[in-house]
PDB file of C-alpha atoms in Angstrom:
ATOM      1  CA  UNK A  26      12.602 -14.158  25.508  1.00  0.00           C
ATOM      2  CA  UNK A  27      14.547 -14.808  21.869  1.00  0.00           C
ATOM      3  CA  UNK A  28      10.899 -15.774  20.645  1.00  0.00           C
ATOM      4  CA  UNK A  29       9.104 -12.588  21.256  1.00  0.00           C
ATOM      5  CA  UNK A  30       9.247 -10.323  18.053  1.00  0.00           C
ATOM      6  CA  UNK A  31       7.851  -7.288  16.880  1.00  0.00           C
ATOM      7  CA  UNK A  32       6.031  -7.248  13.402  1.00  0.00           C
ATOM      8  CA  UNK A  33       8.540  -8.110  11.097  1.00  0.00           C
ATOM      9  CA  UNK A  34       7.501  -5.591   8.267  1.00  0.00           C
ATOM     10  CA  UNK A  35       7.675  -2.974  10.745  1.00  0.00           C
ATOM     11  CA  UNK A  36      11.493  -3.631  11.904  1.00  0.00           C
ATOM     12  CA  UNK A  37      12.120  -3.923   7.933  1.00  0.00           C
ATOM     13  CA  UNK A  38      10.643  -0.505   7.560  1.00  0.00           C
ATOM     14  CA  UNK A  39      12.757   0.804  10.354  1.00  0.00           C
ATOM     15  CA  UNK A  40      16.031  -0.138   9.556  1.00  0.00           C
ATOM     16  CA  UNK A  41      15.174   1.517   5.945  1.00  0.00           C
ATOM     17  CA  UNK A  42      14.599   4.516   8.089  1.00  0.00           C
ATOM     18  CA  UNK A  43      17.885   4.799   9.757  1.00  0.00           C
ATOM     19  CA  UNK A  44      21.304   5.398   8.556  1.00  0.00           C
ATOM     20  CA  UNK A  45      23.586   2.599   8.349  1.00  0.00           C
ATOM     21  CA  UNK A  46      26.061   3.535  10.951  1.00  0.00           C
ATOM     22  CA  UNK A  47      22.578   3.225  13.637  1.00  0.00           C
ATOM     23  CA  UNK A  48      20.611   0.838  11.870  1.00  0.00           C
ATOM     24  CA  UNK A  49      22.311  -2.007  14.467  1.00  0.00           C
ATOM     25  CA  UNK A  50      22.178   0.103  17.306  1.00  0.00           C
ATOM     26  CA  UNK A  51      18.899   1.535  17.476  1.00  0.00           C
ATOM     27  CA  UNK A  52      17.146  -1.239  16.207  1.00  0.00           C
ATOM     28  CA  UNK A  53      18.488  -2.910  19.159  1.00  0.00           C
ATOM     29  CA  UNK A  54      17.411  -0.528  21.539  1.00  0.00           C
ATOM     30  CA  UNK A  55      13.900  -0.878  20.697  1.00  0.00           C
ATOM     31  CA  UNK A  56      14.183  -4.809  20.433  1.00  0.00           C
ATOM     32  CA  UNK A  57      15.696  -4.588  23.990  1.00  0.00           C
ATOM     33  CA  UNK A  58      12.802  -2.362  25.398  1.00  0.00           C
ATOM     34  CA  UNK A  59      10.126  -4.288  23.385  1.00  0.00           C
ATOM     35  CA  UNK A  60      11.277  -7.359  25.174  1.00  0.00           C
ATOM     36  CA  UNK A  61      12.276  -6.377  28.301  1.00  0.00           C
ATOM     37  CA  UNK A  62       9.535  -3.807  29.460  1.00  0.00           C
ATOM     38  CA  UNK A  63       6.990  -3.478  26.947  1.00  0.00           C
ATOM     39  CA  UNK A  64       5.837  -7.043  25.781  1.00  0.00           C
ATOM     40  CA  UNK A  65       5.722  -8.241  29.464  1.00  0.00           C
ATOM     41  CA  UNK A  66       3.733  -5.431  30.595  1.00  0.00           C
ATOM     42  CA  UNK A  67       1.524  -4.738  27.663  1.00  0.00           C
ATOM     43  CA  UNK A  68       0.879  -8.477  26.214  1.00  0.00           C
ATOM     44  CA  UNK A  69       1.496  -9.196  22.413  1.00  0.00           C
ATOM     45  CA  UNK A  70      -0.771  -6.754  20.777  1.00  0.00           C
ATOM     46  CA  UNK A  71      -0.273  -4.035  22.491  1.00  0.00           C
ATOM     47  CA  UNK A  72       3.132  -4.288  22.296  1.00  0.00           C
ATOM     48  CA  UNK A  73       3.131  -4.604  18.766  1.00  0.00           C
ATOM     49  CA  UNK A  74       0.891  -1.371  18.286  1.00  0.00           C
ATOM     50  CA  UNK A  75       3.647   0.217  20.555  1.00  0.00           C
ATOM     51  CA  UNK A  76       6.392  -1.014  18.377  1.00  0.00           C
ATOM     52  CA  UNK A  77       4.252   0.479  14.950  1.00  0.00           C
ATOM     53  CA  UNK A  78       3.647   3.522  16.701  1.00  0.00           C
ATOM     54  CA  UNK A  79       7.356   4.213  17.565  1.00  0.00           C
ATOM     55  CA  UNK A  80       8.293   3.296  13.815  1.00  0.00           C
ATOM     56  CA  UNK A  81       5.611   5.440  12.692  1.00  0.00           C
ATOM     57  CA  UNK A  82       6.690   8.181  15.126  1.00  0.00           C
ATOM     58  CA  UNK A  83      10.255   8.232  13.357  1.00  0.00           C
ATOM     59  CA  UNK A  84       8.919   7.803   9.815  1.00  0.00           C
ATOM     60  CA  UNK A  85       6.890  11.438  10.844  1.00  0.00           C
ATOM     61  CA  UNK A  86       9.712  12.852  11.852  1.00  0.00           C
ATOM     62  CA  UNK A  87      11.732  12.258   9.074  1.00  0.00           C
ATOM     63  CA  UNK A  88       9.086  12.995   6.180  1.00  0.00           C
ATOM     64  CA  UNK A  89       6.965  15.542   7.581  1.00  0.00           C
ATOM     65  CA  UNK A  90       8.213  18.500   6.409  1.00  0.00           C
ATOM     66  CA  UNK A  91       8.146  17.295   3.043  1.00  0.00           C
ATOM     67  CA  UNK A  92       4.693  15.797   3.321  1.00  0.00           C
ATOM     68  CA  UNK A  93       3.571  19.396   4.756  1.00  0.00           C
ATOM     69  CA  UNK A  94       5.201  21.011   1.770  1.00  0.00           C
ATOM     70  CA  UNK A  95       2.905  18.408  -0.537  1.00  0.00           C
ATOM     71  CA  UNK A  96       0.207  19.610   2.041  1.00  0.00           C
ATOM     72  CA  UNK A  97       0.488  22.960   1.479  1.00  0.00           C
ATOM     73  CA  UNK A  98       0.649  22.648  -2.028  1.00  0.00           C
ATOM     74  CA  UNK A  99      -2.263  20.787  -2.821  1.00  0.00           C
ATOM     75  CA  UNK A 100      -4.244  23.360  -0.233  1.00  0.00           C
ATOM     76  CA  UNK A 101      -2.772  26.501  -2.063  1.00  0.00           C
ATOM     77  CA  UNK A 102      -4.099  24.863  -5.654  1.00  0.00           C
ATOM     78  CA  UNK A 103      -7.627  24.425  -3.911  1.00  0.00           C
ATOM     79  CA  UNK A 104      -7.892  27.645  -2.445  1.00  0.00           C
ATOM     80  CA  UNK A 105      -6.709  29.809  -5.924  1.00  0.00           C
ATOM     81  CA  UNK A 106      -9.238  27.583  -7.357  1.00  0.00           C
ATOM     82  CA  UNK A 107     -12.250  28.521  -5.300  1.00  0.00           C
ATOM     83  CA  UNK A 108     -11.416  31.974  -4.465  1.00  0.00           C
ATOM     84  CA  UNK A 109      -9.956  32.637  -7.998  1.00  0.00           C
ATOM     85  CA  UNK A 110     -12.470  31.126 -10.280  1.00  0.00           C
ATOM     86  CA  UNK A 111     -11.287  30.321 -13.700  1.00  0.00           C
ATOM     87  CA  UNK A 112     -12.141  27.696 -16.620  1.00  0.00           C
ATOM     88  CA  UNK A 113      -8.840  27.477 -17.680  1.00  0.00           C
ATOM     89  CA  UNK A 114      -7.333  25.333 -15.310  1.00  0.00           C
ATOM     90  CA  UNK A 115      -3.951  24.181 -17.317  1.00  0.00           C
ATOM     91  CA  UNK A 116      -1.614  26.701 -15.720  1.00  0.00           C
ATOM     92  CA  UNK A 117      -2.555  26.021 -12.382  1.00  0.00           C
ATOM     93  CA  UNK A 118      -2.478  22.344 -13.475  1.00  0.00           C
ATOM     94  CA  UNK A 119       1.576  22.190 -14.749  1.00  0.00           C
ATOM     95  CA  UNK A 120       2.348  24.262 -11.577  1.00  0.00           C
ATOM     96  CA  UNK A 121       0.855  22.069  -9.421  1.00  0.00           C
ATOM     97  CA  UNK A 122       2.222  19.150 -11.196  1.00  0.00           C
ATOM     98  CA  UNK A 123       5.834  20.526 -11.226  1.00  0.00           C
ATOM     99  CA  UNK A 124       5.728  21.389  -7.962  1.00  0.00           C
ATOM    100  CA  UNK A 125       4.693  18.049  -6.861  1.00  0.00           C
ATOM    101  CA  UNK A 126       7.009  16.285  -8.962  1.00  0.00           C
ATOM    102  CA  UNK A 127       9.756  18.452  -7.371  1.00  0.00           C
ATOM    103  CA  UNK A 128       9.040  17.855  -3.496  1.00  0.00           C
ATOM    104  CA  UNK A 129       8.738  14.333  -4.403  1.00  0.00           C
ATOM    105  CA  UNK A 130      12.129  14.059  -5.686  1.00  0.00           C
ATOM    106  CA  UNK A 131      13.258  16.107  -3.252  1.00  0.00           C
ATOM    107  CA  UNK A 132      12.017  13.576  -0.295  1.00  0.00           C
ATOM    108  CA  UNK A 133      13.418  10.537  -2.124  1.00  0.00           C
ATOM    109  CA  UNK A 134      16.475  12.274  -2.184  1.00  0.00           C
ATOM    110  CA  UNK A 135      17.363  13.133   1.158  1.00  0.00           C
ATOM    111  CA  UNK A 136      15.352   9.866   2.480  1.00  0.00           C
ATOM    112  CA  UNK A 137      18.043   7.634   0.315  1.00  0.00           C
ATOM    113  CA  UNK A 138      20.991   9.942   1.091  1.00  0.00           C
ATOM    114  CA  UNK A 139      20.343   9.532   4.394  1.00  0.00           C
ATOM    115  CA  UNK A 140      19.993   5.634   5.029  1.00  0.00           C
ATOM    116  CA  UNK A 141      21.825   4.768   1.514  1.00  0.00           C
ATOM    117  CA  UNK A 142      19.113   2.298   1.339  1.00  0.00           C
ATOM    118  CA  UNK A 143      17.100   2.537  -2.372  1.00  0.00           C
ATOM    119  CA  UNK A 144      13.728   1.202  -0.677  1.00  0.00           C
ATOM    120  CA  UNK A 145      13.962   4.320   1.734  1.00  0.00           C
ATOM    121  CA  UNK A 146      12.867   6.776  -1.690  1.00  0.00           C
ATOM    122  CA  UNK A 147       9.745   4.611  -1.816  1.00  0.00           C
ATOM    123  CA  UNK A 148       8.636   4.922   1.563  1.00  0.00           C
ATOM    124  CA  UNK A 149      10.013   8.287   1.978  1.00  0.00           C
ATOM    125  CA  UNK A 150       7.600   9.118  -0.972  1.00  0.00           C
ATOM    126  CA  UNK A 151       4.195   7.384   0.551  1.00  0.00           C
ATOM    127  CA  UNK A 152       5.103   8.768   4.068  1.00  0.00           C
ATOM    128  CA  UNK A 153       5.407  12.318   1.804  1.00  0.00           C
ATOM    129  CA  UNK A 154       1.877  11.779   0.442  1.00  0.00           C
ATOM    130  CA  UNK A 155       0.167  10.249   3.663  1.00  0.00           C
ATOM    131  CA  UNK A 156       1.198  13.257   5.380  1.00  0.00           C
ATOM    132  CA  UNK A 157       0.093  15.568   2.364  1.00  0.00           C
ATOM    133  CA  UNK A 158      -3.395  13.635   2.236  1.00  0.00           C
ATOM    134  CA  UNK A 159      -4.361  14.365   5.620  1.00  0.00           C
ATOM    135  CA  UNK A 160      -3.129  18.561   5.224  1.00  0.00           C
ATOM    136  CA  UNK A 161      -4.648  18.148   2.245  1.00  0.00           C
ATOM    137  CA  UNK A 162      -8.174  17.260   4.168  1.00  0.00           C
ATOM    138  CA  UNK A 163      -7.766  19.229   6.892  1.00  0.00           C
ATOM    139  CA  UNK A 164      -6.887  22.462   4.523  1.00  0.00           C
ATOM    140  CA  UNK A 165      -9.962  22.146   2.589  1.00  0.00           C
ATOM    141  CA  UNK A 166     -12.306  21.469   5.319  1.00  0.00           C
ATOM    142  CA  UNK A 167     -10.687  24.826   6.603  1.00  0.00           C
ATOM    143  CA  UNK A 168     -11.738  26.395   3.759  1.00  0.00           C
ATOM    144  CA  UNK A 169     -14.646  25.236   3.476  1.00  0.00           C
ATOM    145  CA  UNK A 170     -15.442  26.188   6.766  1.00  0.00           C
ATOM    146  CA  UNK A 171     -14.461  29.713   6.102  1.00  0.00           C
ATOM    147  CA  UNK A 172     -15.793  30.370   2.650  1.00  0.00           C
ATOM    148  CA  UNK A 173     -19.302  28.847   2.005  1.00  0.00           C
ATOM    149  CA  UNK A 174     -20.947  31.285  -0.311  1.00  0.00           C
ATOM    150  CA  UNK A 175     -23.054  30.479  -3.530  1.00  0.00           C
ATOM    151  CA  UNK A 176     -19.888  31.934  -5.235  1.00  0.00           C
ATOM    152  CA  UNK A 177     -17.762  29.936  -3.939  1.00  0.00           C
ATOM    153  CA  UNK A 178     -19.572  26.610  -3.621  1.00  0.00           C
ATOM    154  CA  UNK A 179     -20.266  27.348  -7.559  1.00  0.00           C
ATOM    155  CA  UNK A 180     -16.465  27.453  -8.096  1.00  0.00           C
ATOM    156  CA  UNK A 181     -16.154  24.097  -6.337  1.00  0.00           C
ATOM    157  CA  UNK A 182     -18.110  22.338  -8.472  1.00  0.00           C
ATOM    158  CA  UNK A 183     -16.577  24.241 -11.587  1.00  0.00           C
ATOM    159  CA  UNK A 184     -13.336  23.154 -10.363  1.00  0.00           C
ATOM    160  CA  UNK A 185     -13.845  19.254 -10.073  1.00  0.00           C
ATOM    161  CA  UNK A 186     -15.886  19.041  -6.923  1.00  0.00           C
ATOM    162  CA  UNK A 187     -15.258  18.532  -3.171  1.00  0.00           C
ATOM    163  CA  UNK A 188     -14.568  14.780  -4.036  1.00  0.00           C
ATOM    164  CA  UNK A 189     -11.586  15.811  -6.432  1.00  0.00           C
ATOM    165  CA  UNK A 190     -10.076  17.510  -3.697  1.00  0.00           C
ATOM    166  CA  UNK A 191     -10.046  15.136  -0.808  1.00  0.00           C
ATOM    167  CA  UNK A 192      -9.090  12.548  -3.681  1.00  0.00           C
ATOM    168  CA  UNK A 193      -6.203  13.828  -5.087  1.00  0.00           C
ATOM    169  CA  UNK A 194      -3.695  13.060  -2.922  1.00  0.00           C
ATOM    170  CA  UNK A 195      -4.311   9.129  -2.968  1.00  0.00           C
ATOM    171  CA  UNK A 196      -4.288   9.523  -6.869  1.00  0.00           C
ATOM    172  CA  UNK A 197      -1.277  10.430  -7.025  1.00  0.00           C
ATOM    173  CA  UNK A 198       0.485   8.039  -4.188  1.00  0.00           C
ATOM    174  CA  UNK A 199       1.541   5.741  -7.256  1.00  0.00           C
ATOM    175  CA  UNK A 200       3.297   8.436  -9.349  1.00  0.00           C
ATOM    176  CA  UNK A 201       4.512  10.169  -6.221  1.00  0.00           C
ATOM    177  CA  UNK A 202       6.037   6.927  -4.885  1.00  0.00           C
ATOM    178  CA  UNK A 203       8.153   6.424  -8.471  1.00  0.00           C
ATOM    179  CA  UNK A 204       9.581   9.956  -8.445  1.00  0.00           C
ATOM    180  CA  UNK A 205      10.763   9.687  -5.198  1.00  0.00           C
ATOM    181  CA  UNK A 206      12.367   6.694  -5.938  1.00  0.00           C
ATOM    182  CA  UNK A 207      13.658   8.285  -8.854  1.00  0.00           C
ATOM    183  CA  UNK A 208      14.760  11.039  -6.561  1.00  0.00           C
ATOM    184  CA  UNK A 209      15.842   8.130  -4.525  1.00  0.00           C
ATOM    185  CA  UNK A 210      18.417   7.106  -7.325  1.00  0.00           C
ATOM    186  CA  UNK A 211      19.909  10.318  -7.768  1.00  0.00           C
ATOM    187  CA  UNK A 212      20.361  10.321  -3.584  1.00  0.00           C
ATOM    188  CA  UNK A 213      22.147   6.925  -3.605  1.00  0.00           C
ATOM    189  CA  UNK A 214      24.461   8.646  -6.174  1.00  0.00           C
ATOM    190  CA  UNK A 215      24.873  11.687  -3.665  1.00  0.00           C
ATOM    191  CA  UNK A 216      25.474   9.342  -0.916  1.00  0.00           C
ATOM    192  CA  UNK A 217      28.081   7.387  -2.841  1.00  0.00           C
ATOM    193  CA  UNK A 218      30.196  10.839  -3.586  1.00  0.00           C
ATOM    194  CA  UNK A 219      29.810  12.188  -0.114  1.00  0.00           C
ATOM    195  CA  UNK A 220      32.632  11.360   2.651  1.00  0.00           C
ATOM    196  CA  UNK A 221      31.192   9.160   4.992  1.00  0.00           C
ATOM    197  CA  UNK A 222      30.413   9.873   8.484  1.00  0.00           C
ATOM    198  CA  UNK A 223      30.830   7.598  11.788  1.00  0.00           C
TER     199      UNK A 223
ATOM    200  CA  UNK B   9      27.493  33.876  21.600  1.00  0.00           C
ATOM    201  CA  UNK B  10      26.758  30.255  20.754  1.00  0.00           C
ATOM    202  CA  UNK B  11      23.562  29.218  20.186  1.00  0.00           C
ATOM    203  CA  UNK B  12      22.064  28.141  23.437  1.00  0.00           C
ATOM    204  CA  UNK B  13      20.738  24.591  23.860  1.00  0.00           C
ATOM    205  CA  UNK B  14      16.938  23.847  23.726  1.00  0.00           C
ATOM    206  CA  UNK B  15      15.427  21.911  26.537  1.00  0.00           C
ATOM    207  CA  UNK B  16      15.513  18.882  25.130  1.00  0.00           C
ATOM    208  CA  UNK B  17      18.753  19.147  24.105  1.00  0.00           C
ATOM    209  CA  UNK B  18      19.865  19.269  27.499  1.00  0.00           C
ATOM    210  CA  UNK B  19      17.252  16.849  29.061  1.00  0.00           C
ATOM    211  CA  UNK B  20      19.406  14.229  26.609  1.00  0.00           C
ATOM    212  CA  UNK B  21      22.951  15.632  27.457  1.00  0.00           C
ATOM    213  CA  UNK B  22      22.607  15.897  31.478  1.00  0.00           C
ATOM    214  CA  UNK B  23      21.335  12.165  30.751  1.00  0.00           C
ATOM    215  CA  UNK B  24      24.263  11.107  29.259  1.00  0.00           C
ATOM    216  CA  UNK B  25      26.067  12.682  32.132  1.00  0.00           C
ATOM    217  CA  UNK B  26      24.268  10.962  34.830  1.00  0.00           C
ATOM    218  CA  UNK B  27      24.115   7.342  33.163  1.00  0.00           C
ATOM    219  CA  UNK B  28      28.305   7.893  32.627  1.00  0.00           C
ATOM    220  CA  UNK B  29      29.512   4.109  31.326  1.00  0.00           C
ATOM    221  CA  UNK B  30      26.004   3.152  30.766  1.00  0.00           C
ATOM    222  CA  UNK B  31      24.534   5.938  28.505  1.00  0.00           C
ATOM    223  CA  UNK B  32      23.733   3.969  26.066  1.00  0.00           C
ATOM    224  CA  UNK B  33      20.485   4.694  23.767  1.00  0.00           C
ATOM    225  CA  UNK B  34      17.794   3.188  25.322  1.00  0.00           C
ATOM    226  CA  UNK B  35      18.971   4.289  29.032  1.00  0.00           C
ATOM    227  CA  UNK B  36      18.950   7.808  28.045  1.00  0.00           C
ATOM    228  CA  UNK B  37      15.548   7.739  26.493  1.00  0.00           C
ATOM    229  CA  UNK B  38      14.500   6.214  29.883  1.00  0.00           C
ATOM    230  CA  UNK B  39      16.150   8.433  32.010  1.00  0.00           C
ATOM    231  CA  UNK B  40      14.965  11.392  29.855  1.00  0.00           C
ATOM    232  CA  UNK B  41      11.387  10.293  30.174  1.00  0.00           C
ATOM    233  CA  UNK B  42      12.099   9.996  34.027  1.00  0.00           C
ATOM    234  CA  UNK B  43      13.387  13.230  34.339  1.00  0.00           C
ATOM    235  CA  UNK B  44      10.818  15.130  32.101  1.00  0.00           C
ATOM    236  CA  UNK B  45       8.178  12.876  33.389  1.00  0.00           C
ATOM    237  CA  UNK B  46       6.750  12.295  30.397  1.00  0.00           C
ATOM    238  CA  UNK B  47       6.383   9.666  27.469  1.00  0.00           C
ATOM    239  CA  UNK B  48       8.954  10.435  24.502  1.00  0.00           C
ATOM    240  CA  UNK B  49       9.021   8.083  21.095  1.00  0.00           C
ATOM    241  CA  UNK B  50      12.778   6.497  21.119  1.00  0.00           C
ATOM    242  CA  UNK B  51      13.044   8.090  17.710  1.00  0.00           C
ATOM    243  CA  UNK B  52      13.172  11.850  19.047  1.00  0.00           C
ATOM    244  CA  UNK B  53      15.800  10.725  21.639  1.00  0.00           C
ATOM    245  CA  UNK B  54      17.726   9.667  18.489  1.00  0.00           C
ATOM    246  CA  UNK B  55      17.416  12.262  16.425  1.00  0.00           C
ATOM    247  CA  UNK B  56      18.314  14.603  18.836  1.00  0.00           C
ATOM    248  CA  UNK B  57      21.680  12.212  19.836  1.00  0.00           C
ATOM    249  CA  UNK B  58      22.317  12.200  16.333  1.00  0.00           C
ATOM    250  CA  UNK B  59      21.873  15.655  16.349  1.00  0.00           C
ATOM    251  CA  UNK B  60      24.535  16.879  19.154  1.00  0.00           C
ATOM    252  CA  UNK B  61      26.955  14.274  17.846  1.00  0.00           C
ATOM    253  CA  UNK B  62      26.681  15.956  14.270  1.00  0.00           C
ATOM    254  CA  UNK B  63      27.251  19.404  16.718  1.00  0.00           C
ATOM    255  CA  UNK B  64      30.157  17.903  18.142  1.00  0.00           C
ATOM    256  CA  UNK B  65      28.948  18.025  21.324  1.00  0.00           C
ATOM    257  CA  UNK B  66      29.042  14.095  22.000  1.00  0.00           C
ATOM    258  CA  UNK B  67      31.074  11.251  20.626  1.00  0.00           C
ATOM    259  CA  UNK B  68      29.653   7.614  20.733  1.00  0.00           C
ATOM    260  CA  UNK B  69      31.289   3.981  20.352  1.00  0.00           C
ATOM    261  CA  UNK B  70      29.700   0.882  19.985  1.00  0.00           C
ATOM    262  CA  UNK B  71      29.571  -1.501  23.034  1.00  0.00           C
ATOM    263  CA  UNK B  72      29.071  -5.581  22.293  1.00  0.00           C
ATOM    264  CA  UNK B  73      25.001  -6.885  21.348  1.00  0.00           C
ATOM    265  CA  UNK B  74      23.169  -9.112  23.864  1.00  0.00           C
ATOM    266  CA  UNK B  75      21.210 -11.830  23.140  1.00  0.00           C
ATOM    267  CA  UNK B  76      18.017 -10.078  24.360  1.00  0.00           C
ATOM    268  CA  UNK B  77      18.589  -7.401  21.172  1.00  0.00           C
ATOM    269  CA  UNK B  78      19.498 -10.593  18.959  1.00  0.00           C
ATOM    270  CA  UNK B  79      22.687  -9.354  19.100  1.00  0.00           C
ATOM    271  CA  UNK B  80      22.728  -6.028  17.741  1.00  0.00           C
ATOM    272  CA  UNK B  81      25.190  -3.611  19.559  1.00  0.00           C
ATOM    273  CA  UNK B  82      24.631  -0.822  21.909  1.00  0.00           C
ATOM    274  CA  UNK B  83      25.986   2.694  20.864  1.00  0.00           C
ATOM    275  CA  UNK B  84      27.450   4.056  24.402  1.00  0.00           C
ATOM    276  CA  UNK B  85      27.780   8.087  24.420  1.00  0.00           C
ATOM    277  CA  UNK B  86      30.221  10.306  26.006  1.00  0.00           C
ATOM    278  CA  UNK B  87      30.012  14.052  26.661  1.00  0.00           C
ATOM    279  CA  UNK B  88      32.732  15.994  24.762  1.00  0.00           C
ATOM    280  CA  UNK B  89      34.332  19.360  26.200  1.00  0.00           C
ATOM    281  CA  UNK B  90      31.965  20.961  23.978  1.00  0.00           C
ATOM    282  CA  UNK B  91      29.141  19.134  25.520  1.00  0.00           C
ATOM    283  CA  UNK B  92      30.160  20.442  28.839  1.00  0.00           C
ATOM    284  CA  UNK B  93      30.817  23.887  28.086  1.00  0.00           C
ATOM    285  CA  UNK B  94      26.887  24.217  26.211  1.00  0.00           C
ATOM    286  CA  UNK B  95      25.540  22.919  29.129  1.00  0.00           C
ATOM    287  CA  UNK B  96      27.657  25.386  31.450  1.00  0.00           C
ATOM    288  CA  UNK B  97      26.051  27.848  28.821  1.00  0.00           C
ATOM    289  CA  UNK B  98      22.895  26.952  28.649  1.00  0.00           C
ATOM    290  CA  UNK B  99      22.925  27.086  32.640  1.00  0.00           C
ATOM    291  CA  UNK B 100      24.005  30.505  32.803  1.00  0.00           C
ATOM    292  CA  UNK B 101      21.646  31.749  29.950  1.00  0.00           C
ATOM    293  CA  UNK B 102      18.757  30.576  32.653  1.00  0.00           C
ATOM    294  CA  UNK B 103      20.427  31.805  35.735  1.00  0.00           C
ATOM    295  CA  UNK B 104      20.834  35.094  34.403  1.00  0.00           C
ATOM    296  CA  UNK B 105      17.376  35.479  33.102  1.00  0.00           C
ATOM    297  CA  UNK B 106      16.172  34.775  37.126  1.00  0.00           C
ATOM    298  CA  UNK B 107      18.833  36.641  39.017  1.00  0.00           C
ATOM    299  CA  UNK B 108      17.271  38.945  41.056  1.00  0.00           C
ATOM    300  CA  UNK B 109      13.715  37.547  40.946  1.00  0.00           C
ATOM    301  CA  UNK B 110      12.225  35.201  43.623  1.00  0.00           C
ATOM    302  CA  UNK B 111       8.928  33.312  43.090  1.00  0.00           C
ATOM    303  CA  UNK B 112       7.251  31.733  46.469  1.00  0.00           C
ATOM    304  CA  UNK B 113       7.557  28.235  46.312  1.00  0.00           C
ATOM    305  CA  UNK B 114       3.857  27.633  46.799  1.00  0.00           C
ATOM    306  CA  UNK B 115       2.405  30.434  44.551  1.00  0.00           C
ATOM    307  CA  UNK B 116       1.206  34.216  45.819  1.00  0.00           C
ATOM    308  CA  UNK B 117      -2.082  33.837  47.836  1.00  0.00           C
TER     309      UNK B 117
END
């Protein structure tokens, strides 16, 4: 029984997501269910998928607000560029950049404040970017479905094209993780000064 | 009037109550799934337990680990008096909504 183990990387991510006081007990609950129920009933491969889904669901639960905020920012920028065409994108770019940095700093800050682990900042940043990328893609497709007259299509071309809209969240993944890690450093300091819970 | 518990919070608190001394994370999660008759991510139950404990409706303590858990401890939950009161308030709120109203068991035909 003890040689039945879930994917090690998923277990590491799970531990990064959890508060220290729940790290052992909750990961123990999942391991117990994995070994006693899921693995015997579904086999190794499907059991591993189940474990990864449980970890993914927890990551989504903890980062969805930041991801949705970042995604909404991207969709908002896209809507403004398409519906209010301009040739001067500097102010819009600055606003979106400042907003994105603030959101990613916040995501990293809260992730590390909760888990007291610096790695959680980068993980929070990655999860935020992934959620934002999906929201951005869905939002852009909805915008396109609602507004695709020649004037809007021209505005899309002027603002960089559809490719840029879909690629932007993934292009900022690296800097995004870096900013979230930076927020995480502040979160670690805040966690150190806050009264500890049981 | 205190904020009434959500349906999922009630399900978790009732699972803790039903399980008594055996109310730890995995057992609570299983009990909630049986009662609600649907699959629920363990993380959802865990997040609710943490929230209810912060609200002062539950307390918890660590118990010994087992071999199948790789020695990781179980966290056992107990309902606080405030938790009992919150459950009673939730039930009263539902009873008040239904007072004087009957729904035929098999619907109207």
